[in-house]
Structure formats: structure tokens, C-alpha cells
Amino acid sequence: MNTPAPRLAGHPGQILDEDALARLLLRYGLGQGEQAAIRAFGRIVRSDELAAALCQRFDLAGKGGDGIVGPALSAFCGELARIAEWSFSPAWPASLAARWSECYLAGAVAEFPFMAIEGLIAICQQRLFGERAMVYRLELDILSALVRLGWCLGGLLSDVSIEQEQAFRLCAEDGDPVLGIPNRRRFLTLLANHLRIVDKGGQLGLVVLAVEWGRSVDVLAIDERDHLRLALSEAMHAALRPSDVLCALGDDEWAVILPDLHNPAQVSLAGHKLVNACEALRSNAFSRLRGRFCAGGGWAPEHAADPLGLEHAARSALVVAKASGRLFDVYCADVAAKARLDASFETEVAQALEARQFQLHLQPQVELPSRRLVGAEALLRWHRPDGRSVSPPEILRVLERIGLMPELSRWVIQQAVQILAALAAAGCDARVSVNLVAEDLSDPELPIFIRQTCEAWRIDASRLCFELTEGGLVSTDGMSVRTLEALKQGGGRLALDDFGTGYSSMDYLRRLPVDELKLDKSFVERITLSDSDRSIVELMVRIAHTFGLEVVAEGVETPETEAVLLAMGCRCAQGYLYAQAMPVDKFIAWWKAGVAELLIS
């Protein structure tokens, strides 16, 4: 019976037989003389002593239970220390390579074998020469042979590292390493193969599912995210037919190929089952996590006959489902048109920001009862090339979705400072308020940017007021009070915007360095119509005064509303009663006209 040749661990195709070993020894000059010298050294040292010294050199002694890498490296050093026992058969190098493969898979650095071999040679030299000044020729021959053997082992283990890395790369090309299902590369190949069968008759469905997680998932560790993704994949598998193919297109996105459909309605059924399975798992097993699942679907050959076309159809339906708030949508002509329109608008908004096509208009804030100008709120405006105006909420929703809100905030701040410079040149000392979003509060460089911008335009930062919504403060989930304090210390004012519409926590007023509260117009505009709204606004004014805060009422449109606010003790207001938002030049003209009117009166 023939004994099979040893194989290098983790590499079934790589065999180290007698011929391969002979070529390896020849390549590094390990002939009969060198082999004899190494055997002679084996008679004067003990492997366990070499292993102990080597482990001590790398601080691996006693780490048998220390994580994963430590024990693997300790075992590798122990195997390497058997260098002088080698009978020059294939078994020991294969065993050494197996040990190193375990280390590499556990996360050891690729350079460690060379470090270990270098350390072992140094230990062997110490064993040979000690502190003697005189060295014998045999000892030099032994050391030379050990060095050559070290080169040989280094080359062998380097090959193991390279082949292991190549195996990782091949695996990553076709499959998700965590979920064990086809990734996007493999998905396109599988979809193409299934579509070839459709050419011969039948129907093929495709569902693309995505999840939009909240901050509770963003803060999870990598292994926790992996556990979550794996659980979701298993839940989806359980909801599918055995012939359906689940693929991972990204960290939070999956696709399901649905072959052999009898009816296109099965695509819609599968989409809803997948979303419901994911939501049920989240509710039961991950109830503290917040996220929204939605999916889109299409089928071949009606919607497309090629892989990218069919994926585009399913994705178009997914985009519309996300925008509409539905769990699932299926591709149709209207869906395609809506998806193209949304994509085009998204691109247009991003390009408008890049090209600086947005404008800031100013809406006055006046002191009551004199109606003397004290400030203005900077409001975003955008007129598309075709002349149509786009509402600020639409712009902000798109910029938030594509991650450009921080860039917009910085542009707004720059424009506001330039506006303050223009107002100062005209002799107007009004302050300007700008809105900040939750993401801005987590940017530690924002206060520095504001200071530098103000210095560049020679503007006192106290003329800037930064408005923050209650919802934005809550959504930061551990927001940076330090950033708010830095803004305050830099001289800027802080206002809590839309007060009364969010969480209205008294704790905010106690903890945050806020200067003013802005009463939301949804309450203000009804104080002459509703006793309850009037009572709510009066209470909020009292609360603000209790904390020593200034109150600004938004949405003042009638003298009657102004009179009620004045009776409550509110001393600042903005709204159509005084003026609409207007470009800077018209704002200055409006202000000058008001000053002239006051002088005449």
C-alpha cells in the first residue's frame, strides 16, 4: 500500500513529494554536507529548549489560551524548533506549512515566518558559540547550513502566504465571505445563465431588497453587523423556494433570482414575503434596532432580457418603493419614469450645489412693538434653469439622502458671512441666522471653519445665530455638546428652532448653551383662533423667560397675532406681516426704507 505524499494545509492541490523536496533543497544549496551538519547539531540541542527560547523571544510563552493568533503562533514556533530533528523527508516541511497556514488564517502578519526564522538562527548561534571567542570550523559549517535551511523554509512559507491570499481573493470574487452566498460578481453570472434558459421559454423573476438602518446599527461592531446580516440571510432563505437563488449585493442589499415562474404575480408574492420575513426577524430578535426594509421586482422577458436590464428594472421599482413608503413595488412604465425622474433630480441638485447655483434670501426678524430690525433668517432658494423654483424641503431631502448636507452647511455659513459683510458695508448691524443639521454637530472642525470664515471677511461671530431643530438634537444620539459649546465660545448665538413641534425636553434648555427659542408657526398662526394653541404658546414664552432666553415667533401674518404675542411678553417676531424672504440687495433697500420711514415719523 502506497502512502500518499504530504499536502500543504489549506492547499489540496499543492503536494510536497520527494522530487519536489529535492528540487527545493537544491535551489537553496542544501546538499549532503549541509544535511549532515544539521543532523550533527541535532545531537547537541533539544527541540523543547529551542521552542521555549523562541516563544520567549516573541513573548508567546504561556499563551495557550490567549485569543486565536497567540496559540497558533506558539504552535508554529514549537514546530519550527524541530528544525534540527528533520530527517529531510517531506513530512516535516508540510507540517510546518500547515502550522503557518493556521497562523495566517488566524490573522498573523505575513512577515512573521521570517522574523521567527531569524530569531531561531540567532538562538542556534548562541547555543553553538556561547560567549567563546574561538569558533571551530564544524560550528561554522553547522551555522551556515542552518542559515541556508532558514532561507529554504522562508521561501516555502512565503509561498503558503501567497497561495492563501490568492485563495482568499478567489473566494471573495465569487462569494460573500460572511454569508456564504453568491456576491454581486457571481450574481450577474448566475442571472445571465438563468436568462439563457428563459430564451427557450418561461419566465424569470428578480427581487432586489434593501434595508435602511438607523444610528442604532451604525454603532454596532463588525462582528455584530455580520451576525445581523447572517440572521437576515437565513430568514430570507427560509421564505424562499428551494430553487430560488439568494445573493448578497452589498452590506445591506440582497437580490433573489426566481426561476421557473408560472405567473408574474409570484414576483410580488416573493417580494412581500422577503420584506415581512426580515421585519419579523428584526422585531423579534433585534427589537432594539431600527430599520426599514423595502424591495422592488421585475421579470424577464417582459421587462428585460439581459442581466443589467433586469436588475435596472428591479432597482427602479425599489427606488419608487423607497420614495413612496411602500414595502414593495413592481416595475412598470410609470415606475421607470418616476425612477428616472428621481435620479435626474438627484443629479441636478448635486450639480447645483457644486456649481453654487443656490441662493440665500433673508426674512427680517423685528423687535416688538417698534418693528425695528434686529436680525434675519437666511433661507435657501433655488431656481432651476427652466425658471421653476424648488422648495427647500425637497432640496434638503435629496442632499441628506446623498450625504451632501455637511457641504451645504458650510456653503450656507460662507454665504451668510459674506451677507453680513454686505450688510455692514450698508450700515446695517442686524444679525443673520442659519440652520444647522444633526450631522454638523458631530463635526469637530466646524467651529474652526466658522472662526476662519469670519476672520477672512472681518465679521464678528456674534452676528451669526445657529438654529438647531429639536428633532435634530434627538437624532444625534450622543450629540456633541462640545461642538455646541465651541460655537458658543466662538461668539455665535444658538437658537432652538421649531420649538414645540419636537420633543420639547426641559433637559435641553437646562443643558444646552441656547440663547433663544423660535416658536413654530404652526402654533403662532392659530393663537387668535384656538384657546389651546394660545395657552401653549403663552406657556412656552414663560418657559423661555424662566431660562433667560429670548423668544422669536415665526409665522406672524396679522396685526392681531402680533398684539397677542406682545401681550404674552414675546419681543421678537418674523413673518409676512413684516416682509417675505428676499435677496440681499432688496433686503437692504427694504431696511433703508424702514429707517427712512422711522426718521420721518
Coordinates of N, CA and C in Angstrom, one line a residue, residues 78-237:
G78 N 6.8 26.1 18.1 CA 7.2 24.8 18.6 C 7.6 23.9 17.4
E79 N 6.8 23.9 16.3 CA 7.1 23.1 15.1 C 8.4 23.5 14.5
L80 N 8.6 24.8 14.4 CA 9.9 25.3 13.8 C 11.1 24.9 14.6
A81 N 11.0 24.8 15.9 CA 12.1 24.5 16.7 C 12.5 23.0 16.5
R82 N 11.8 22.2 15.8 CA 12.2 20.8 15.5 C 13.1 20.8 14.3
I83 N 13.7 21.9 13.9 CA 14.5 22.1 12.7 C 15.7 21.1 12.7
A84 N 16.3 20.9 13.9 CA 17.4 20.0 14.0 C 17.1 18.5 14.0
E85 N 15.8 18.2 14.1 CA 15.3 16.8 14.1 C 15.0 16.3 12.7
W86 N 15.0 17.2 11.8 CA 14.4 16.9 10.4 C 15.2 15.8 9.8
S87 N 14.5 14.8 9.3 CA 15.2 13.7 8.6 C 15.2 13.9 7.1
F88 N 14.8 15.2 6.6 CA 14.9 15.6 5.2 C 13.9 14.7 4.4
S89 N 12.8 14.4 5.0 CA 11.6 13.8 4.3 C 10.6 14.9 4.2
P90 N 9.6 14.7 3.3 CA 8.6 15.8 3.1 C 7.6 16.0 4.3
A91 N 7.6 15.1 5.2 CA 6.6 15.2 6.3 C 6.7 16.5 7.1
W92 N 7.9 16.8 7.6 CA 8.1 18.0 8.5 C 7.8 19.3 7.8
P93 N 8.4 19.6 6.6 CA 8.0 20.9 6.0 C 6.5 21.1 5.7
A94 N 5.9 19.9 5.4 CA 4.4 20.0 5.2 C 3.7 20.3 6.5
S95 N 4.2 19.7 7.6 CA 3.6 20.0 8.9 C 3.8 21.5 9.3
L96 N 5.1 22.0 9.1 CA 5.4 23.3 9.4 C 4.5 24.3 8.6
A97 N 4.3 24.0 7.3 CA 3.5 24.8 6.4 C 2.1 24.8 6.9
A98 N 1.6 23.6 7.4 CA 0.2 23.6 8.0 C 0.1 24.5 9.2
R99 N 1.1 24.5 10.0 CA 1.1 25.3 11.2 C 1.0 26.8 10.8
W100 N 1.8 27.2 9.8 CA 1.9 28.5 9.4 C 0.5 28.9 8.7
S101 N -0.1 28.0 8.0 CA -1.4 28.3 7.4 C -2.4 28.6 8.4
E102 N -2.4 27.9 9.5 CA -3.3 28.2 10.6 C -3.1 29.6 11.2
C103 N -1.8 29.9 11.4 CA -1.5 31.3 11.9 C -2.0 32.4 10.9
Y104 N -1.8 32.2 9.6 CA -2.2 33.2 8.7 C -3.7 33.3 8.6
L105 N -4.4 32.2 8.7 CA -5.8 32.3 8.7 C -6.3 32.9 10.0
A106 N -5.6 32.8 11.1 CA -6.0 33.5 12.4 C -5.6 35.0 12.4
G107 N -4.9 35.5 11.4 CA -4.6 36.9 11.3 C -3.2 37.3 11.5
A108 N -2.3 36.3 11.6 CA -0.9 36.7 11.8 C -0.3 37.4 10.6
V109 N 0.7 38.3 10.8 CA 1.2 39.1 9.8 C 2.1 38.2 8.9
A110 N 2.2 38.5 7.6 CA 2.9 37.6 6.6 C 4.4 37.6 6.9
E111 N 4.9 38.6 7.6 CA 6.4 38.6 7.8 C 6.8 37.8 9.0
F112 N 5.9 37.2 9.8 CA 6.3 36.5 11.0 C 7.2 35.3 10.7
P113 N 7.0 34.5 9.7 CA 7.9 33.4 9.5 C 9.4 33.8 9.4
F114 N 9.6 34.9 8.7 CA 11.0 35.4 8.5 C 11.5 35.9 9.9
M115 N 10.7 36.5 10.6 CA 11.1 37.0 12.0 C 11.4 35.8 12.9
A116 N 10.6 34.8 12.8 CA 10.8 33.6 13.6 C 12.0 32.9 13.2
I117 N 12.3 32.7 11.9 CA 13.5 32.0 11.4 C 14.7 32.8 11.8
E118 N 14.7 34.1 11.7 CA 15.8 34.9 12.1 C 16.1 34.8 13.6
G119 N 15.0 34.8 14.4 CA 15.2 34.6 15.8 C 15.8 33.2 16.1
L120 N 15.3 32.2 15.4 CA 15.8 30.8 15.7 C 17.2 30.7 15.4
I121 N 17.6 31.3 14.2 CA 19.1 31.2 13.8 C 19.9 31.9 14.9
A122 N 19.5 33.0 15.4 CA 20.2 33.7 16.5 C 20.3 32.8 17.7
I123 N 19.2 32.1 18.1 CA 19.3 31.2 19.3 C 20.2 30.1 19.0
C124 N 20.2 29.5 17.8 CA 21.1 28.4 17.5 C 22.5 28.9 17.5
Q125 N 22.8 30.1 17.0 CA 24.2 30.6 17.1 C 24.7 30.7 18.5
Q126 N 23.8 31.2 19.4 CA 24.1 31.3 20.8 C 24.4 29.9 21.4
R127 N 23.6 28.9 21.0 CA 23.9 27.6 21.5 C 25.2 27.0 21.0
L128 N 25.6 27.4 19.8 CA 26.8 26.9 19.2 C 28.0 27.5 19.8
F129 N 28.0 28.9 19.8 CA 29.2 29.6 20.2 C 29.3 30.1 21.6
G130 N 28.1 30.3 22.2 CA 28.1 30.8 23.6 C 28.8 32.1 23.6
E131 N 29.7 32.3 24.6 CA 30.5 33.5 24.8 C 31.9 33.3 24.3
R132 N 32.2 32.2 23.7 CA 33.6 31.9 23.3 C 34.1 32.8 22.2
A133 N 35.4 33.2 22.3 CA 36.0 34.0 21.2 C 36.4 33.1 20.1
M134 N 36.8 31.8 20.4 CA 37.3 30.9 19.4 C 36.1 30.1 18.8
V135 N 36.0 30.0 17.5 CA 34.9 29.3 16.8 C 35.5 28.2 15.9
Y136 N 35.0 27.0 16.0 CA 35.6 25.9 15.2 C 34.9 25.8 13.9
R137 N 35.6 25.2 12.9 CA 35.2 25.1 11.6 C 33.8 24.3 11.5
L138 N 33.7 23.3 12.2 CA 32.4 22.5 12.2 C 31.3 23.3 12.7
E139 N 31.5 24.2 13.7 CA 30.4 25.0 14.2 C 30.0 26.0 13.1
L140 N 31.0 26.6 12.3 CA 30.7 27.5 11.2 C 29.9 26.8 10.1
D141 N 30.3 25.5 9.9 CA 29.6 24.8 8.9 C 28.1 24.5 9.3
I142 N 27.9 24.2 10.6 CA 26.6 24.0 11.1 C 25.7 25.3 10.9
L143 N 26.3 26.4 11.3 CA 25.6 27.7 11.3 C 25.3 28.0 9.8
S144 N 26.2 27.8 8.9 CA 26.0 28.1 7.5 C 24.8 27.2 7.0
A145 N 24.8 25.9 7.4 CA 23.8 25.0 6.9 C 22.4 25.5 7.5
L146 N 22.4 25.9 8.8 CA 21.1 26.4 9.4 C 20.6 27.6 8.7
V147 N 21.5 28.5 8.3 CA 21.1 29.7 7.6 C 20.5 29.4 6.2
R148 N 21.1 28.5 5.5 CA 20.6 28.0 4.2 C 19.2 27.4 4.4
L149 N 19.1 26.6 5.4 CA 17.8 26.0 5.7 C 16.8 27.0 6.1
G150 N 17.2 28.0 6.8 CA 16.3 29.1 7.1 C 15.7 29.8 5.8
W151 N 16.7 30.1 4.8 CA 16.2 30.6 3.6 C 15.2 29.7 2.9
C152 N 15.5 28.4 2.9 CA 14.6 27.4 2.3 C 13.2 27.5 2.9
L153 N 13.2 27.5 4.3 CA 11.9 27.5 4.9 C 11.1 28.8 4.7
G154 N 11.9 29.9 4.7 CA 11.3 31.2 4.4 C 10.6 31.2 3.1
G155 N 11.3 30.7 2.1 CA 10.7 30.6 0.7 C 9.5 29.8 0.7
L156 N 9.5 28.6 1.4 CA 8.4 27.7 1.4 C 7.2 28.3 2.1
L157 N 7.4 29.0 3.2 CA 6.3 29.6 4.0 C 5.7 30.8 3.3
S158 N 6.6 31.5 2.6 CA 6.2 32.7 1.8 C 5.2 32.2 0.7
D159 N 5.5 31.1 0.1 CA 4.6 30.6 -0.9 C 3.2 30.2 -0.3
V160 N 3.3 29.7 0.9 CA 2.0 29.4 1.6 C 1.2 30.7 1.8
S161 N 1.8 31.7 2.2 CA 1.1 33.0 2.4 C 0.5 33.5 1.1
I162 N 1.3 33.5 0.1 CA 0.8 34.0 -1.2 C -0.3 33.1 -1.7
E163 N -0.3 31.8 -1.6 CA -1.3 31.0 -2.1 C -2.6 31.1 -1.3
Q164 N -2.4 31.3 0.0 CA -3.6 31.6 0.9 C -4.3 32.9 0.5
E165 N -3.5 33.9 0.3 CA -4.0 35.2 -0.1 C -4.8 35.0 -1.5
Q166 N -4.2 34.3 -2.4 CA -4.9 34.0 -3.7 C -6.2 33.3 -3.5
A167 N -6.2 32.4 -2.5 CA -7.4 31.6 -2.3 C -8.5 32.6 -1.7
F168 N -8.0 33.5 -0.8 CA -9.0 34.5 -0.3 C -9.6 35.3 -1.4
R169 N -8.7 35.7 -2.3 CA -9.1 36.6 -3.4 C -10.1 35.9 -4.3
L170 N -9.8 34.6 -4.6 CA -10.7 33.8 -5.5 C -12.1 33.7 -4.8
C171 N -12.0 33.4 -3.5 CA -13.3 33.3 -2.7 C -14.1 34.6 -2.7
A172 N -13.4 35.7 -2.5 CA -14.0 37.0 -2.5 C -14.6 37.4 -3.8
E173 N -14.1 36.9 -4.9 CA -14.6 37.2 -6.2 C -15.9 36.6 -6.5
D174 N -16.2 35.5 -5.9 CA -17.5 34.8 -6.2 C -18.5 34.7 -5.0
G175 N -18.1 34.9 -3.8 CA -19.0 34.7 -2.7 C -18.8 35.7 -1.6
D176 N -19.8 35.9 -0.8 CA -19.7 36.8 0.3 C -19.1 36.0 1.4
P177 N -17.9 36.4 2.0 CA -17.2 35.6 3.0 C -17.9 35.4 4.3
V178 N -18.9 36.3 4.6 CA -19.6 36.1 5.9 C -20.9 35.3 5.7
L179 N -21.6 35.6 4.6 CA -22.9 34.9 4.4 C -22.8 33.6 3.7
G180 N -21.7 33.4 3.0 CA -21.6 32.1 2.2 C -22.5 32.0 1.1
I181 N -23.0 33.1 0.5 CA -23.9 33.1 -0.7 C -23.2 33.9 -1.8
P182 N -23.7 33.7 -3.0 CA -23.0 34.5 -4.1 C -23.0 36.0 -3.9
N183 N -21.9 36.6 -4.3 CA -21.8 38.1 -4.2 C -22.3 38.7 -5.5
R184 N -22.1 40.0 -5.7 CA -22.6 40.6 -6.9 C -21.9 40.1 -8.2
R185 N -20.6 39.8 -8.1 CA -19.9 39.2 -9.3 C -20.6 37.9 -9.8
R186 N -20.8 37.0 -8.8 CA -21.4 35.8 -9.1 C -22.8 35.9 -9.5
F187 N -23.5 36.9 -8.8 CA -24.9 37.1 -9.1 C -25.2 37.4 -10.6
L188 N -24.3 38.3 -11.2 CA -24.5 38.6 -12.6 C -24.3 37.4 -13.5
T189 N -23.3 36.5 -13.1 CA -23.1 35.3 -13.9 C -24.3 34.4 -13.8
L190 N -24.8 34.2 -12.6 CA -25.9 33.3 -12.4 C -27.2 33.8 -13.1
L191 N -27.4 35.2 -13.0 CA -28.6 35.8 -13.7 C -28.5 35.6 -15.2
A192 N -27.3 35.7 -15.8 CA -27.1 35.5 -17.2 C -27.4 34.1 -17.6
N193 N -26.9 33.2 -16.8 CA -27.2 31.7 -17.1 C -28.7 31.4 -17.0
H194 N -29.4 31.9 -16.1 CA -30.8 31.7 -16.0 C -31.6 32.4 -17.1
L195 N -31.1 33.5 -17.6 CA -31.8 34.2 -18.7 C -31.6 33.4 -20.0
R196 N -30.5 32.7 -20.1 CA -30.4 31.9 -21.3 C -31.5 30.8 -21.4
I197 N -31.8 30.3 -20.2 CA -32.9 29.3 -20.2 C -34.2 29.9 -20.5
V198 N -34.4 31.2 -20.1 CA -35.7 31.9 -20.4 C -35.8 32.1 -21.9
D199 N -34.7 32.2 -22.6 CA -34.8 32.4 -24.1 C -35.5 31.2 -24.7
K200 N -35.5 30.1 -24.0 CA -36.2 28.9 -24.6 C -37.6 28.8 -24.2
G201 N -38.1 29.8 -23.4 CA -39.5 29.8 -22.9 C -39.5 29.8 -21.4
G202 N -40.6 30.4 -20.9 CA -40.8 30.5 -19.4 C -40.5 31.9 -19.0
Q203 N -40.5 32.1 -17.7 CA -40.3 33.5 -17.1 C -39.4 33.4 -15.9
L204 N -38.6 34.4 -15.7 CA -37.7 34.5 -14.6 C -37.9 35.8 -13.9
G205 N -38.0 35.7 -12.6 CA -38.2 36.9 -11.7 C -37.0 37.3 -11.0
L206 N -36.9 38.6 -10.6 CA -35.8 39.1 -9.8 C -36.4 40.1 -8.8
V207 N -35.9 40.0 -7.6 CA -36.3 40.9 -6.5 C -35.0 41.4 -5.9
V208 N -34.9 42.8 -5.7 CA -33.8 43.4 -5.1 C -34.4 44.0 -3.8
L209 N -33.8 43.6 -2.6 CA -34.2 44.1 -1.3 C -33.1 44.9 -0.7
A210 N -33.5 46.0 0.0 CA -32.6 46.9 0.7 C -33.1 47.2 2.0
V211 N -32.2 47.5 2.9 CA -32.6 48.0 4.3 C -31.8 49.3 4.6
E212 N -32.6 50.2 5.1 CA -32.0 51.5 5.6 C -32.0 51.5 7.1
W213 N -30.8 51.4 7.7 CA -30.7 51.3 9.1 C -30.6 52.6 9.7
G214 N -31.0 52.7 11.0 CA -30.8 53.9 11.8 C -29.5 53.9 12.5
R215 N -29.3 54.9 13.3 CA -28.0 55.0 14.0 C -27.7 53.9 14.9
S216 N -28.8 53.2 15.4 CA -28.5 52.1 16.3 C -27.7 50.9 15.7
V217 N -27.8 50.8 14.4 CA -27.0 49.8 13.7 C -25.6 50.4 13.3
D218 N -25.5 51.7 13.0 CA -24.3 52.3 12.6 C -23.2 52.1 13.7
V219 N -23.6 52.0 15.0 CA -22.6 51.9 16.1 C -22.3 50.5 16.4
L220 N -22.9 49.5 15.7 CA -22.6 48.1 16.0 C -21.1 47.8 15.6
A221 N -20.5 46.8 16.4 CA -19.2 46.3 16.0 C -19.3 45.5 14.7
I222 N -18.2 45.2 14.1 CA -18.2 44.5 12.8 C -18.8 43.1 13.0
D223 N -18.4 42.4 14.0 CA -19.0 41.0 14.2 C -20.5 41.1 14.5
E224 N -20.9 42.1 15.2 CA -22.4 42.2 15.4 C -23.1 42.5 14.1
R225 N -22.6 43.4 13.2 CA -23.2 43.6 11.9 C -23.2 42.3 11.1
D226 N -22.1 41.6 11.2 CA -22.1 40.3 10.4 C -23.1 39.3 11.0
H227 N -23.3 39.3 12.3 CA -24.3 38.4 12.9 C -25.7 38.8 12.4
L228 N -25.9 40.1 12.3 CA -27.2 40.6 11.9 C -27.5 40.3 10.4
R229 N -26.5 40.5 9.5 CA -26.6 40.2 8.1 C -26.9 38.7 7.9
L230 N -26.1 37.8 8.7 CA -26.3 36.4 8.6 C -27.7 36.0 9.0
A231 N -28.2 36.5 10.1 CA -29.6 36.2 10.5 C -30.6 36.6 9.5
L232 N -30.4 37.8 8.9 CA -31.4 38.2 7.8 C -31.3 37.3 6.6
S233 N -30.1 36.9 6.2 CA -30.0 36.0 5.1 C -30.7 34.6 5.3
E234 N -30.5 34.1 6.5 CA -31.2 32.9 6.9 C -32.7 33.0 6.9
A235 N -33.2 34.2 7.4 CA -34.6 34.4 7.4 C -35.2 34.4 6.0
M236 N -34.4 35.1 5.1 CA -34.9 35.1 3.7 C -34.8 33.8 3.0
H237 N -33.8 33.0 3.3 CA -33.7 31.6 2.8 C -34.9 30.8 3.1

